[in-house]
Each structure stands twice: as C-alpha cells, then as structure tokens.
C-alpha cells in the first residue's frame, strides 16, 4: 500500500511533467527573490522559468554548503521571515551550524515524504514507532516525528541516549518500527542482549544519518530481529525523507523526486549515467523557505530507475558510497571509508565497533590504520586475515590493530565517528603509536 499513490506510483512521464512545471515555478521564485541564486541564474542567461525542461538542468547554476555558510545565519532564505515557522540545521565546521529555515508548507512536505518513508517500511496507523533520533536542531528526531503523526501512527519521542530508559520503553510499549542511527541500533541491540531481553514486536527499522554498509545491515538484523532499511537526507534539502528504502525497493532508496529532483554528476559537474557513482545534486522543487536549485550535496551514490513492476515508480539511489570530501587518497589509491567497513564487517569474527584512522603524521607516507575488536575471546589470525582481505579489496596494505573489546568508543547520541584523521600529537586511541 502506498501512502501517497498519486505521488509515489504515477507514471514517470507524468511525474516528469509535474517536475518541469515545478522547476519553472522555482526558477521564477528564485529570480523574483533576487538573492544569490537569482543572480546566478541571470548570469547564466536565464531570465524566466517558462520553457525550461529537465534537459536544461546541467546548464543551470549550482549552490554549495559554503554559499549557505557565508550568509549565516539566514543562509539562502527567500521567504519572508514572518512565514518561517522553524529552523533546523546540522553541526557545521568552526562552530557555525548550517541553518535551514522552514515555512509551514515545507514542514508539510517533510511530514508527507516521511510518512511515505515510514509506509514503505510497512508502518501503518496501527504502528508504534520508537524514535531514537535526536530531537533538536538536528532533523532526525522531528522529521520522523512529523511523518509518524501524518501517518497516524503512535510516535514514542525517545530522542537519543539514556539507553536504559530506551530499553524499558522498547520492552513495555512493544513498537513495530525503530528509527535511529545504525550505530545506535547496534548499541541498543547489545544493551538488550546484555539484559537478556528480546523485543519480538519489532518488524522494521529506518536507519540513517550516517554511512553504513550491507555488512552492518546484516549485524543489525541479526541483533534486533527486524528488516533494517536505509533512510537518507540532509538538512539543507529537508532532513530525513529525501530518500528511503522500502521493503520492496531492491536494496536501493526511493528518492522523493516529485519534491527533490536528483542528479548524479562527476567532479566537473557533468551528469554521469545510471549505475556510475556520482555526486548527488538536489533541487528542491516545492520548498519555499530556503529552496535550493542544484545543491551539490557532496554525497556520492549511483542512481537507477524504479524496480520493474514495483508499485513505486520513483528513481532510486544506492546507499551512500562516500563523500567527495572523505575520499582518502592513500599512496595514490582512492578509498572510501565505506569500502573498509564492507571488508571489516564481512568477517564474522569482528565486532560491530571499529575505527579507521588515516595516519598522516608523515605526509609522504600516509598509513591507513584499521582498529577492530574481536567478537569472541581470542583473535587468532584475525589481524593478518584482515590485512589480506583489505589489500585484495583496496589495493593497499593497511595496518590492522586488534584491540580489546570495549576499546573503540561507542556512540550513544549523535552520529558515529568511525573515521579520524591523525596528523600530529597523541594517537586517537591509546596504543596506536
Ligand atoms: O543526517 C538527516 C537524516 C536524519 C537522515 C535521520 C537520515 C536519518 P544532516 O545532519 O544535515 O542530516 O547530515 C546530512 O549525513 O549529507 C550524508 O553525508 C549523511 N547521511 C545522511 N543519511 C545518510 C545515509 C541528516 N543513510 C549528511 N547514509 C548527508 C549515509 C547519510 N550518509
């Protein structure tokens, strides 16, 4: 059952017509607002939306995170301040968050795409959703909340942390849907196991806000006994709900492309064909608070059409493969941290908590150090085996540190930090030096 059949299930040709109408209206809105996006459109020779088609996109200007940061705190807002009903954001660098203003209409769009995402995970009005994404400026908590309410489900607004209380609520309220980061799903699963408890009401989880692999998916599904689905989004575009896997989407995420048009481009901004990894570029077709035309997300994924014969006719994106800015170049070889996770978690002997350290203390001789914890008592040949498997997959030799269980820091609140760059000073974990 689709939550919004007229949006999720219509023919791609009809959707394209809707997208083009919306693109034209967006361009007119940006030109009328006269901000930086309007100025760039004018510079590119675009003086009105009329006549534009999706084929014109590659010649339209782009915006980046720094365009928003440089205009902190109002960013690229075009709506009248009186029409803004809330502000969200993500922690940026240098202590300045990336702030995003929402109009009531934007919040409505958010509720709608999140209701679809929850519906795709099998949630209904009868569902209870345990929401352990953080509530606050971060979009995770309130995004799932709005969607759950729109669906008519029962939302348990747990927010992050206070794991003992979360365990209690899971056991007592018997939710069928869990929403949190994948790393916190592992943490919760371990806490349940340690307390000898199992929540057999859980059917599905929507996990996102940080990169995770199919290896991590298998771990979560085993620990919690549910279907683990990926949900993707970014504050600049709306928050969670930009794209979400459904039970039948073949491991990829359905993009809510009637609201958030997606392109994948190479480093020069040229579109790449479906199946080829590219940087995702999003256009918010319907937002009014801070609409963005061709926002370069920095996230790398592949795109594909819908699953043949599936009820959802939306374009799909793969799991995020990495970020344009976290691609490591180690001794000339390009590596995304997610590739390392795939190898590490592919080995059943490894626990789910690991850390990748890019050791650049000697600039000319960068080392990749991979810190893992064994699942059982003894590690045996684990370290050597992982060095071999990593060499085979990545083409470089990494240093593998097998450390005692409990050494790698756990994430109870916020996004997991599984990758650190070490340029000088003390090691990020004791014993790496
Ligand atoms: O993380 C929104 C969100 C909340 C998504 C809850 C899913 C669930 P930001 O804090 O602005 O927004 O961070 C956005 O996080 O550009 C990606 O690099 C990364 N990210 C988000 N979801 C995924 C995912 C939220 N499923 C940035 N896989 C994005 C990999 C993800 N990376």
XYZ file of C-alpha atoms and ligand atoms in Angstrom, residues 65 89-91 133 138-140 207-212 230-236 239-241 253 297 299 320 323 415, ligand 1:
62
model
C 27.309 24.436 1.501
C 20.371 22.506 10.999
C 23.441 20.382 11.285
C 26.667 20.986 13.088
C 16.862 10.015 16.606
C 19.145 18.012 14.196
C 16.453 16.996 11.723
C 16.310 13.278 12.601
C 18.367 3.759 9.959
C 20.376 6.639 8.542
C 22.092 9.977 9.104
C 25.490 8.281 8.751
C 27.059 5.889 6.259
C 26.595 2.159 6.791
C 18.280 2.798 4.933
C 16.942 6.344 5.135
C 18.843 9.276 3.681
C 18.519 13.001 3.875
C 20.280 16.247 4.624
C 19.167 19.356 6.465
C 19.787 21.629 3.502
C 16.204 16.342 6.612
C 15.358 12.612 6.623
C 12.902 11.560 3.915
C 16.411 4.038 -1.737
C 25.483 17.556 -1.593
C 27.423 12.639 -1.122
C 25.763 6.454 0.031
C 31.522 11.792 0.390
C 26.358 10.445 14.575
O 21.531 13.394 8.847
C 19.286 13.849 8.088
C 18.889 12.476 8.487
C 18.379 12.245 9.753
C 18.943 11.435 7.581
C 17.971 10.985 10.100
C 18.517 10.174 7.913
C 18.030 9.937 9.172
P 22.390 16.220 8.349
O 22.674 16.198 9.810
O 22.273 17.525 7.671
O 21.031 15.483 8.048
O 23.505 15.354 7.646
C 23.427 15.105 6.272
O 24.545 12.978 6.579
O 24.857 14.758 3.510
C 25.192 12.484 4.377
O 26.577 12.756 4.235
C 24.925 11.904 5.746
N 23.819 10.940 5.681
C 22.526 11.138 5.957
N 21.824 9.985 5.785
C 22.728 9.055 5.354
C 22.644 7.680 4.991
C 20.734 14.186 8.386
N 21.508 6.988 5.052
C 24.549 14.197 5.828
N 23.784 7.074 4.574
C 24.382 13.775 4.411
C 24.946 7.742 4.514
C 23.992 9.677 5.274
N 25.088 9.017 4.862
